[in-house]
mmCIF file of C-alpha atoms in Angstrom:
data_model
loop_
_atom_site.group_PDB
_atom_site.id
_atom_site.type_symbol
_atom_site.label_atom_id
_atom_site.label_comp_id
_atom_site.label_asym_id
_atom_site.label_seq_id
_atom_site.Cartn_x
_atom_site.Cartn_y
_atom_site.Cartn_z
ATOM 1 C CA MET A 23 7.025 73.555 27.355
ATOM 2 C CA GLY A 24 9.475 72.788 24.612
ATOM 3 C CA GLY A 25 12.537 70.616 24.822
ATOM 4 C CA ASP A 26 14.882 73.473 24.831
ATOM 5 C CA GLU A 27 13.601 75.088 27.523
ATOM 6 C CA GLN A 28 13.134 71.816 29.703
ATOM 7 C CA LEU A 29 17.034 71.363 28.894
ATOM 8 C CA PHE A 30 17.933 74.838 30.028
ATOM 9 C CA LEU A 31 15.868 74.662 33.217
ATOM 10 C CA ALA A 32 17.581 71.366 33.996
ATOM 11 C CA SER A 33 20.971 72.549 32.981
ATOM 12 C CA GLY A 34 19.895 75.586 35.412
ATOM 13 C CA GLU A 35 19.066 73.492 38.379
ATOM 14 C CA GLY A 36 22.096 71.121 37.848
ATOM 15 C CA LEU A 37 24.182 74.698 38.140
ATOM 16 C CA THR A 38 22.242 75.719 41.084
ATOM 17 C CA ARG A 39 22.787 72.417 42.948
ATOM 18 C CA GLY A 40 26.560 71.976 41.970
ATOM 19 C CA ARG A 41 27.045 75.851 43.400
ATOM 20 C CA ALA A 42 25.052 74.676 46.731
ATOM 21 C CA ARG A 43 27.344 71.864 47.075
ATOM 22 C CA ARG A 44 30.692 74.084 46.468
ATOM 23 C CA GLN A 45 29.331 76.399 48.710
ATOM 24 C CA LYS A 46 28.464 73.617 51.544
ATOM 25 C CA LYS A 47 31.839 72.344 50.950
ATOM 26 C CA GLN A 48 33.486 75.513 51.559
ATOM 27 C CA ARG A 49 31.651 76.212 54.499
ATOM 28 C CA CYS A 50 32.516 73.120 55.802
ATOM 29 C CA LYS A 51 36.274 73.786 55.621
ATOM 30 C CA MET A 52 35.664 77.047 57.509
ATOM 31 C CA THR A 53 33.819 75.915 60.328
ATOM 32 C CA ASN A 54 34.576 72.314 60.540
ATOM 33 C CA GLU A 55 31.205 71.115 59.747
ATOM 34 C CA LEU A 56 30.277 67.836 59.156
ATOM 35 C CA CYS A 57 29.843 67.482 55.259
ATOM 36 C CA VAL A 58 28.803 63.840 54.922
ATOM 37 C CA HIS A 59 24.948 62.764 55.176
ATOM 38 C CA VAL A 60 23.835 61.770 58.773
ATOM 39 C CA ASN A 61 20.461 59.821 58.865
ATOM 40 C CA PRO A 62 18.193 62.507 60.379
ATOM 41 C CA HIS A 63 16.846 60.108 62.846
ATOM 42 C CA VAL A 64 20.151 59.488 64.232
ATOM 43 C CA ARG A 65 21.028 63.139 64.362
ATOM 44 C CA ALA A 66 18.089 63.802 66.421
ATOM 45 C CA THR A 67 18.831 61.337 68.815
ATOM 46 C CA GLU A 68 20.627 62.197 71.890
ATOM 47 C CA ARG A 69 22.460 59.365 73.998
ATOM 48 C CA VAL A 70 23.447 59.384 77.726
ATOM 49 C CA PHE A 71 25.923 56.160 78.095
ATOM 50 C CA PRO A 72 26.796 54.407 81.193
ATOM 51 C CA GLY A 73 29.343 55.481 83.612
ATOM 52 C CA GLN A 74 32.923 53.940 83.336
ATOM 53 C CA GLY A 75 35.467 52.903 86.038
ATOM 54 C CA ARG A 76 33.109 50.659 87.756
ATOM 55 C CA TYR A 77 35.296 47.368 88.061
ATOM 56 C CA GLU A 78 36.860 48.356 91.472
ATOM 57 C CA LYS A 79 33.299 49.243 93.217
ATOM 58 C CA LEU A 80 30.478 47.561 94.574
ATOM 59 C CA ARG A 81 28.203 47.514 91.554
ATOM 60 C CA LEU A 82 24.559 47.777 92.578
ATOM 61 C CA ASP A 83 23.394 50.476 90.055
ATOM 62 C CA MET A 84 22.786 48.054 86.855
ATOM 63 C CA ASN A 85 21.588 45.055 87.948
ATOM 64 C CA GLU A 86 24.203 42.637 87.462
ATOM 65 C CA ASN A 87 25.352 40.011 89.866
ATOM 66 C CA PRO A 88 27.473 41.881 91.856
ATOM 67 C CA GLU A 89 29.457 38.931 92.701
ATOM 68 C CA GLY A 90 29.320 36.823 89.500
ATOM 69 C CA LEU A 91 29.767 32.989 88.810
ATOM 70 C CA PRO A 92 31.810 30.845 91.015
ATOM 71 C CA ARG A 93 35.199 30.853 89.987
ATOM 72 C CA GLU A 94 35.991 27.103 89.584
ATOM 73 C CA PHE A 95 33.224 27.278 87.035
ATOM 74 C CA ILE A 96 35.108 30.146 85.109
ATOM 75 C CA ASP A 97 38.305 28.531 85.327
ATOM 76 C CA GLY A 98 37.068 25.402 83.586
ATOM 77 C CA VAL A 99 35.615 26.999 80.890
ATOM 78 C CA LEU A 100 38.604 29.325 80.023
ATOM 79 C CA LYS A 101 40.618 26.341 79.693
ATOM 80 C CA GLU A 102 38.375 25.319 76.552
ATOM 81 C CA ILE A 103 39.178 28.903 75.256
ATOM 82 C CA THR A 104 42.474 27.600 72.691
ATOM 83 C CA PRO A 105 43.900 29.518 70.028
ATOM 84 C CA GLU A 106 42.080 27.317 67.511
ATOM 85 C CA PHE A 107 38.534 27.945 69.147
ATOM 86 C CA LEU A 108 39.352 31.692 68.871
ATOM 87 C CA SER A 109 40.124 31.597 65.437
ATOM 88 C CA VAL A 110 37.001 30.039 64.349
ATOM 89 C CA TYR A 111 33.776 31.994 63.379
ATOM 90 C CA PRO A 112 30.776 31.564 66.091
ATOM 91 C CA GLU A 113 28.790 28.679 65.465
ATOM 92 C CA PRO A 114 25.473 29.299 67.492
ATOM 93 C CA ASP A 115 23.351 26.464 66.815
ATOM 94 C CA ARG A 116 24.629 24.018 69.137
ATOM 95 C CA PHE A 117 23.898 26.410 71.927
ATOM 96 C CA LEU A 118 20.489 27.196 70.709
ATOM 97 C CA ARG A 119 19.585 23.421 70.480
ATOM 98 C CA LYS A 120 20.486 23.091 74.362
ATOM 99 C CA TYR A 121 18.823 26.209 75.384
ATOM 100 C CA ALA A 122 15.704 25.017 72.956
ATOM 101 C CA GLU A 123 15.624 22.032 75.286
ATOM 102 C CA PHE A 124 16.394 23.979 78.521
ATOM 103 C CA VAL A 125 13.449 26.352 78.175
ATOM 104 C CA GLY A 126 11.173 23.630 76.704
ATOM 105 C CA VAL A 127 10.879 24.892 73.111
ATOM 106 C CA GLY A 128 12.007 23.870 69.523
ATOM 107 C CA PHE A 129 14.889 24.920 67.789
ATOM 108 C CA GLU A 130 13.270 26.593 65.217
ATOM 109 C CA ASN A 131 11.662 28.912 68.052
ATOM 110 C CA VAL A 132 14.859 30.459 69.347
ATOM 111 C CA MET A 133 17.542 32.761 68.209
ATOM 112 C CA CYS A 134 20.561 34.307 70.001
ATOM 113 C CA THR A 135 21.740 37.989 69.708
ATOM 114 C CA ASN A 136 24.536 40.138 70.923
ATOM 115 C CA GLY A 137 22.492 40.883 74.239
ATOM 116 C CA SER A 138 18.948 41.503 74.684
ATOM 117 C CA ASP A 139 19.813 45.132 73.394
ATOM 118 C CA MET A 140 20.064 43.698 69.939
ATOM 119 C CA ALA A 141 16.962 41.528 70.128
ATOM 120 C CA ILE A 142 15.198 44.531 70.505
ATOM 121 C CA ARG A 143 16.715 46.263 67.722
ATOM 122 C CA TYR A 144 16.051 43.543 65.338
ATOM 123 C CA LEU A 145 12.207 43.112 66.477
ATOM 124 C CA LEU A 146 11.618 47.026 65.959
ATOM 125 C CA LYS A 147 13.284 47.086 62.463
ATOM 126 C CA VAL A 148 11.857 44.029 61.205
ATOM 127 C CA PHE A 149 8.116 44.484 62.664
ATOM 128 C CA GLY A 150 7.974 48.164 63.264
ATOM 129 C CA GLU A 151 7.421 50.841 60.608
ATOM 130 C CA VAL A 152 8.830 54.498 60.427
ATOM 131 C CA GLY A 153 6.008 56.842 61.774
ATOM 132 C CA LYS A 154 4.044 53.990 63.256
ATOM 133 C CA ASP A 155 3.707 53.568 67.326
ATOM 134 C CA VAL A 156 5.683 51.565 69.312
ATOM 135 C CA VAL A 157 3.707 51.445 72.919
ATOM 136 C CA THR A 158 5.494 50.910 76.019
ATOM 137 C CA VAL A 159 4.977 51.874 79.696
ATOM 138 C CA THR A 160 7.104 54.746 81.073
ATOM 139 C CA PRO A 161 9.526 54.800 82.806
ATOM 140 C CA SER A 162 10.702 51.584 81.740
ATOM 141 C CA PHE A 163 14.288 50.091 79.935
ATOM 142 C CA GLU A 164 15.341 53.106 78.046
ATOM 143 C CA MET A 165 16.562 51.311 74.879
ATOM 144 C CA TYR A 166 13.230 50.998 73.551
ATOM 145 C CA GLY A 167 12.694 54.594 73.268
ATOM 146 C CA VAL A 168 16.233 55.091 72.059
ATOM 147 C CA ASN A 169 15.634 52.517 69.332
ATOM 148 C CA CYS A 170 12.305 54.105 68.341
ATOM 149 C CA ARG A 171 14.130 57.397 67.815
ATOM 150 C CA ILE A 172 17.095 55.873 65.768
ATOM 151 C CA LEU A 173 14.924 53.969 63.675
ATOM 152 C CA GLY A 174 12.239 56.922 63.151
ATOM 153 C CA GLN A 175 9.297 55.172 64.870
ATOM 154 C CA ARG A 176 6.837 56.922 67.159
ATOM 155 C CA HIS A 177 7.416 56.313 70.880
ATOM 156 C CA VAL A 178 4.031 55.926 72.772
ATOM 157 C CA ALA A 179 4.860 56.092 76.282
ATOM 158 C CA VAL A 180 1.882 55.109 79.051
ATOM 159 C CA PRO A 181 2.645 56.620 82.307
ATOM 160 C CA TYR A 182 2.259 54.726 85.930
ATOM 161 C CA ASN A 183 -0.061 55.978 88.393
ATOM 162 C CA ASP A 184 1.609 57.982 90.998
ATOM 163 C CA ASP A 185 1.613 55.004 93.239
ATOM 164 C CA LEU A 186 3.567 53.317 91.178
ATOM 165 C CA THR A 187 0.671 50.860 89.921
ATOM 166 C CA MET A 188 -0.097 50.260 86.050
ATOM 167 C CA ASP A 189 -3.475 50.389 84.512
ATOM 168 C CA ALA A 190 -3.619 48.211 81.832
ATOM 169 C CA GLY A 191 -6.823 49.887 80.448
ATOM 170 C CA ARG A 192 -4.649 52.702 79.411
ATOM 171 C CA ILE A 193 -2.129 50.473 77.490
ATOM 172 C CA LEU A 194 -5.009 49.052 75.881
ATOM 173 C CA GLU A 195 -6.439 52.560 74.974
ATOM 174 C CA ALA A 196 -2.840 53.678 73.550
ATOM 175 C CA ILE A 197 -3.062 50.822 71.094
ATOM 176 C CA THR A 198 -4.360 52.002 67.521
ATOM 177 C CA GLU A 199 -4.446 51.108 63.685
ATOM 178 C CA ASP A 200 -1.093 52.868 63.750
ATOM 179 C CA THR A 201 0.575 50.306 66.504
ATOM 180 C CA ARG A 202 3.184 48.307 65.120
ATOM 181 C CA ILE A 203 4.409 47.087 68.240
ATOM 182 C CA VAL A 204 3.687 46.786 72.272
ATOM 183 C CA VAL A 205 5.902 46.108 74.757
ATOM 184 C CA LEU A 206 5.502 44.748 77.979
ATOM 185 C CA LEU A 207 8.186 44.133 80.675
ATOM 186 C CA ASN A 208 7.384 41.362 82.936
ATOM 187 C CA PRO A 209 8.533 42.304 85.487
ATOM 188 C CA ASN A 210 9.219 45.845 84.530
ATOM 189 C CA ASN A 211 12.633 47.762 85.181
ATOM 190 C CA PRO A 212 12.666 49.850 87.419
ATOM 191 C CA VAL A 213 8.958 49.729 88.696
ATOM 192 C CA GLY A 214 8.865 45.883 89.199
ATOM 193 C CA ASN A 215 5.373 44.888 88.320
ATOM 194 C CA VAL A 216 4.165 41.993 86.785
ATOM 195 C CA TYR A 217 1.015 41.610 84.582
ATOM 196 C CA SER A 218 -2.009 39.167 85.221
ATOM 197 C CA ASP A 219 -3.088 36.824 82.594
ATOM 198 C CA GLU A 220 -6.072 38.666 82.100
ATOM 199 C CA GLU A 221 -4.188 42.030 81.672
ATOM 200 C CA PHE A 222 -1.633 40.135 79.293
ATOM 201 C CA GLU A 223 -4.364 38.309 77.252
ATOM 202 C CA SER A 224 -6.370 41.685 76.669
ATOM 203 C CA VAL A 225 -3.336 43.689 75.373
ATOM 204 C CA ARG A 226 -2.117 40.721 73.326
ATOM 205 C CA ALA A 227 -5.354 40.496 71.734
ATOM 206 C CA LYS A 228 -5.915 43.962 70.971
ATOM 207 C CA ALA A 229 -2.687 44.087 69.452
ATOM 208 C CA GLU A 230 -3.429 41.039 67.159
ATOM 209 C CA SER A 231 -6.445 42.830 66.116
ATOM 210 C CA VAL A 232 -4.402 45.890 64.549
ATOM 211 C CA GLY A 233 -1.670 43.467 63.306
ATOM 212 C CA ALA A 234 0.865 44.436 66.245
ATOM 213 C CA LEU A 235 3.392 42.285 67.642
ATOM 214 C CA VAL A 236 3.847 42.001 71.326
ATOM 215 C CA ILE A 237 7.199 42.047 72.913
ATOM 216 C CA VAL A 238 7.341 40.559 76.409
ATOM 217 C CA ASP A 239 10.738 41.195 77.693
ATOM 218 C CA GLU A 240 11.637 38.660 80.615
ATOM 219 C CA ALA A 241 15.312 39.872 81.606
ATOM 220 C CA TYR A 242 14.297 39.409 85.285
ATOM 221 C CA HIS A 243 12.463 36.138 84.649
ATOM 222 C CA TYR A 244 14.459 33.822 86.711
ATOM 223 C CA PHE A 245 13.493 36.291 89.719
ATOM 224 C CA CYS A 246 10.156 36.370 89.024
ATOM 225 C CA GLU A 247 8.576 32.938 87.904
ATOM 226 C CA LYS A 248 5.649 34.455 86.086
ATOM 227 C CA THR A 249 6.129 34.089 82.409
ATOM 228 C CA PHE A 250 4.401 34.334 79.057
ATOM 229 C CA LEU A 251 6.309 31.760 77.125
ATOM 230 C CA ARG A 252 3.803 29.575 76.130
ATOM 231 C CA SER A 253 1.788 32.604 74.647
ATOM 232 C CA ALA A 254 5.025 33.192 72.521
ATOM 233 C CA LEU A 255 4.553 29.655 71.067
ATOM 234 C CA GLU A 256 0.577 29.374 70.953
ATOM 235 C CA LYS A 257 -0.089 33.033 69.726
ATOM 236 C CA PRO A 258 0.753 34.571 66.397
ATOM 237 C CA ASN A 259 2.002 37.867 67.672
ATOM 238 C CA VAL A 260 4.237 37.205 70.575
ATOM 239 C CA ALA A 261 7.786 37.097 71.156
ATOM 240 C CA VAL A 262 9.738 36.903 74.528
ATOM 241 C CA LEU A 263 12.974 37.900 75.489
ATOM 242 C CA ARG A 264 15.724 36.515 77.875
ATOM 243 C CA THR A 265 19.187 37.618 78.674
ATOM 244 C CA PHE A 266 21.974 35.868 79.954
ATOM 245 C CA SER A 267 23.407 39.340 81.827
ATOM 246 C CA LYS A 268 21.371 39.312 85.049
ATOM 247 C CA LEU A 269 20.740 35.996 86.959
ATOM 248 C CA MET A 270 23.266 34.178 84.342
ATOM 249 C CA SER A 271 25.882 36.645 85.319
ATOM 250 C CA LEU A 272 27.550 37.211 81.665
ATOM 251 C CA ALA A 273 26.514 40.742 81.319
ATOM 252 C CA ALA A 274 30.420 41.105 79.871
ATOM 253 C CA CYS A 275 29.783 38.554 77.123
ATOM 254 C CA ARG A 276 26.722 39.950 75.731
ATOM 255 C CA LEU A 277 24.014 37.136 74.921
ATOM 256 C CA GLY A 278 20.561 37.282 74.755
ATOM 257 C CA VAL A 279 17.526 35.171 73.287
ATOM 258 C CA VAL A 280 14.204 35.925 71.251
ATOM 259 C CA ILE A 281 11.856 33.277 71.597
ATOM 260 C CA SER A 282 8.693 32.885 69.658
ATOM 261 C CA ASN A 283 6.724 31.112 66.829
ATOM 262 C CA SER A 284 9.048 29.720 63.897
ATOM 263 C CA GLU A 285 7.531 32.705 61.374
ATOM 264 C CA ILE A 286 8.558 35.327 63.863
ATOM 265 C CA ILE A 287 12.134 33.957 64.397
ATOM 266 C CA HIS A 288 12.481 33.144 60.566
ATOM 267 C CA TYR A 289 12.242 36.903 59.679
ATOM 268 C CA ALA A 290 14.266 38.089 62.729
ATOM 269 C CA ARG A 291 16.800 35.704 61.765
ATOM 270 C CA ASN A 292 16.938 37.433 58.343
ATOM 271 C CA ALA A 293 17.694 40.738 59.801
ATOM 272 C CA ARG A 294 20.174 39.654 62.072
ATOM 273 C CA LEU A 295 24.084 40.012 61.424
ATOM 274 C CA THR A 296 26.038 36.661 60.224
ATOM 275 C CA PHE A 297 28.101 36.409 63.252
ATOM 276 C CA ASP A 298 26.187 38.122 65.887
ATOM 277 C CA ALA A 299 26.723 36.464 69.410
ATOM 278 C CA ASN A 300 30.523 35.703 69.963
ATOM 279 C CA ALA A 301 32.019 32.174 70.691
ATOM 280 C CA VAL A 302 33.031 32.990 74.300
ATOM 281 C CA ALA A 303 29.445 34.089 75.105
ATOM 282 C CA LEU A 304 28.045 30.995 73.438
ATOM 283 C CA LEU A 305 30.673 28.561 75.178
ATOM 284 C CA PHE A 306 30.128 29.959 78.552
ATOM 285 C CA ALA A 307 26.282 29.913 78.297
ATOM 286 C CA GLU A 308 26.105 26.421 77.018
ATOM 287 C CA ARG A 309 28.284 25.288 79.807
ATOM 288 C CA LEU A 310 26.247 27.115 82.260
ATOM 289 C CA LEU A 311 22.978 25.485 80.823
ATOM 290 C CA GLU A 312 24.669 21.832 81.881
ATOM 291 C CA ARG A 313 25.241 23.043 85.440
ATOM 292 C CA PRO A 314 21.631 23.629 86.711
ATOM 293 C CA ASP A 315 22.991 23.325 90.188
ATOM 294 C CA ILE A 316 24.935 26.879 89.893
ATOM 295 C CA ILE A 317 21.926 28.319 88.491
ATOM 296 C CA GLU A 318 19.515 27.302 91.225
ATOM 297 C CA GLY A 319 22.532 28.228 93.539
ATOM 298 C CA LEU A 320 22.372 31.927 92.153
ATOM 299 C CA ILE A 321 18.606 32.085 92.457
ATOM 300 C CA GLN A 322 18.752 31.106 96.265
ATOM 301 C CA THR A 323 21.564 33.463 97.227
ATOM 302 C CA GLU A 324 19.595 36.443 95.358
ATOM 303 C CA ARG A 325 16.586 35.537 97.478
ATOM 304 C CA ALA A 326 18.175 35.032 100.712
ATOM 305 C CA GLY A 327 20.278 38.432 99.896
ATOM 306 C CA LYS A 328 17.083 40.389 98.957
ATOM 307 C CA ALA A 329 14.873 39.088 102.066
ATOM 308 C CA TRP A 330 17.819 39.998 104.334
ATOM 309 C CA LEU A 331 17.954 43.467 103.051
ATOM 310 C CA LEU A 332 14.143 44.182 102.846
ATOM 311 C CA GLY A 333 13.985 42.957 106.509
ATOM 312 C CA ARG A 334 16.809 45.469 107.575
ATOM 313 C CA LEU A 335 15.276 48.519 105.847
ATOM 314 C CA ARG A 336 11.915 47.921 107.159
ATOM 315 C CA GLU A 337 13.092 47.317 110.611
ATOM 316 C CA ALA A 338 14.632 50.868 110.063
ATOM 317 C CA GLY A 339 11.531 52.543 109.291
ATOM 318 C CA TYR A 340 12.549 52.953 105.150
ATOM 319 C CA TRP A 341 9.881 52.982 102.564
ATOM 320 C CA CYS A 342 10.962 50.211 100.188
ATOM 321 C CA ARG A 343 9.745 48.138 97.733
ATOM 322 C CA ASP A 344 10.436 44.448 96.357
ATOM 323 C CA CYS A 345 10.466 44.922 92.404
ATOM 324 C CA GLN A 346 10.196 41.489 91.505
ATOM 325 C CA GLY A 347 13.450 41.318 89.650
ATOM 326 C CA ASN A 348 17.082 41.649 91.454
ATOM 327 C CA PHE A 349 16.489 45.075 92.727
ATOM 328 C CA VAL A 350 14.692 47.079 95.068
ATOM 329 C CA PHE A 351 13.555 50.496 95.559
ATOM 330 C CA VAL A 352 14.504 52.577 98.907
ATOM 331 C CA LYS A 353 13.235 55.915 99.807
ATOM 332 C CA PRO A 354 16.299 57.542 101.761
ATOM 333 C CA ARG A 355 16.162 60.230 104.495
ATOM 334 C CA ARG A 356 18.319 62.622 102.535
ATOM 335 C CA ASP A 357 17.948 63.430 98.796
ATOM 336 C CA ALA A 358 18.158 60.425 96.812
ATOM 337 C CA HIS A 359 20.893 62.118 94.452
ATOM 338 C CA GLU A 360 22.838 63.193 97.448
ATOM 339 C CA VAL A 361 22.751 59.890 98.777
ATOM 340 C CA ALA A 362 23.742 58.002 95.626
ATOM 341 C CA ALA A 363 26.846 60.408 95.158
ATOM 342 C CA LEU A 364 28.090 59.847 98.915
ATOM 343 C CA LEU A 365 28.101 56.304 98.360
ATOM 344 C CA GLU A 366 29.980 56.257 95.358
ATOM 345 C CA ARG A 367 32.227 58.783 96.554
ATOM 346 C CA GLU A 368 32.790 58.021 100.065
ATOM 347 C CA LYS A 369 32.058 54.202 100.077
ATOM 348 C CA GLY A 370 32.727 52.926 96.653
ATOM 349 C CA VAL A 371 29.044 51.781 96.312
ATOM 350 C CA LEU A 372 26.990 52.326 93.497
ATOM 351 C CA VAL A 373 22.985 52.706 93.141
ATOM 352 C CA HIS A 374 20.944 53.922 90.695
ATOM 353 C CA PRO A 375 18.898 57.704 91.142
ATOM 354 C CA TYR A 376 16.641 58.707 89.093
ATOM 355 C CA GLY A 377 15.564 62.027 87.117
ATOM 356 C CA ASN A 378 12.040 60.972 86.358
ATOM 357 C CA PRO A 379 9.640 62.917 88.653
ATOM 358 C CA LEU A 380 7.929 59.824 89.639
ATOM 359 C CA LEU A 381 11.174 58.224 90.954
ATOM 360 C CA LYS A 382 13.230 61.188 92.139
ATOM 361 C CA GLU A 383 13.033 60.205 95.674
ATOM 362 C CA PHE A 384 14.136 56.682 95.333
ATOM 363 C CA ILE A 385 17.256 54.825 94.820
ATOM 364 C CA ARG A 386 17.213 51.476 93.067
ATOM 365 C CA VAL A 387 19.401 48.818 94.431
ATOM 366 C CA THR A 388 20.532 45.788 93.080
ATOM 367 C CA THR A 389 20.231 42.604 95.187
ATOM 368 C CA GLY A 390 22.682 40.015 95.352
ATOM 369 C CA SER A 391 24.168 37.764 98.062
ATOM 370 C CA ARG A 392 23.974 38.465 101.760
ATOM 371 C CA ALA A 393 27.411 39.552 101.943
ATOM 372 C CA ALA A 394 27.213 41.879 99.394
ATOM 373 C CA MET A 395 23.554 43.284 100.890
ATOM 374 C CA GLU A 396 25.418 43.671 104.270
ATOM 375 C CA ARG A 397 28.217 45.894 102.947
ATOM 376 C CA PHE A 398 25.602 47.891 101.059
ATOM 377 C CA TRP A 399 23.568 48.483 104.386
ATOM 378 C CA THR A 400 26.739 49.344 106.542
ATOM 379 C CA ALA A 401 27.500 52.164 103.834
ATOM 380 C CA PHE A 402 23.790 53.316 103.415
ATOM 381 C CA ALA A 403 23.115 53.744 106.990
ATOM 382 C CA GLU A 404 26.425 55.722 107.313
ATOM 383 C CA VAL A 405 25.535 58.196 104.825
ATOM 384 C CA ASP A 406 21.856 58.226 105.288
ATOM 385 C CA LYS A 407 21.845 60.328 108.509
#
């Protein structure tokens, strides 16, 4: 083909494309269609966000501490938030050094994020790959699936058995040469199972054999002593996530931590925003680390409240499950969604029902102090008749 023909075709293609753009612009004006590029992975993602208007209710639906930290502690920290404090960009290193000492690791082994949600995004973005696999169990924390869709990664979900047990062998079978990340929530939300050392190591080793990272989400660590923290330091492909939203009662501040070997932390830091975790969150978390008595009190308060609630439920003949974290499963006598709606509408009590067929008969109830559990029990007994 000669140069004149090539020039003619190029010009023709240019005219065709220009005409198509003009036609699209005209169509957008007529139909109010969005006329900017949208990432196709984001375009294909459907999101359901938490309900609003929860402040005045007994919040037992999202595994927050229903009562929060002691008032005297909050008031003391608030005195440190001066105009000068708020005018300075966040400096996370002081908190991170204290946190590293608190959990017994090195400074080079930790990074903080704007909640563990953002830690998930960073790790999937850095260690995942478009079109490749992220293996999780299902049902599980929904943000893993959401992030897979947003990032164009393939979510491979391994289902629980009908009796709510998980066969680790099925996780192993799901790990292939296309796997880039494997996620183990320990304990898992919402089912609440934990993994044995043998189960974990078998999954970790197979993930390593295909070059995959294992994320161990330990959001509920302080309600369950089982942890794989040492593996995050000693093995080449493990990252542990912790949060200050659950036991630490700072969900509003948004603070999460990634713990891993220094190389994984290095690459994760390369992807993080310059100022990710905010200074107020860092200050509250730092002061909380200085008060182990408060942390221990939170643990004991939740344990006592959960034990009381499980006892009452069992005495009344309810099927219930201790889910290892700060929540329990209860099977109401009436339809679970109907009970949840009645609790909110008539009693101002929020619990979590499920659309998942495996869990549709249950409600998940966040556990807290005995006073909070007594309030739930009174309301529940009145609506579930």
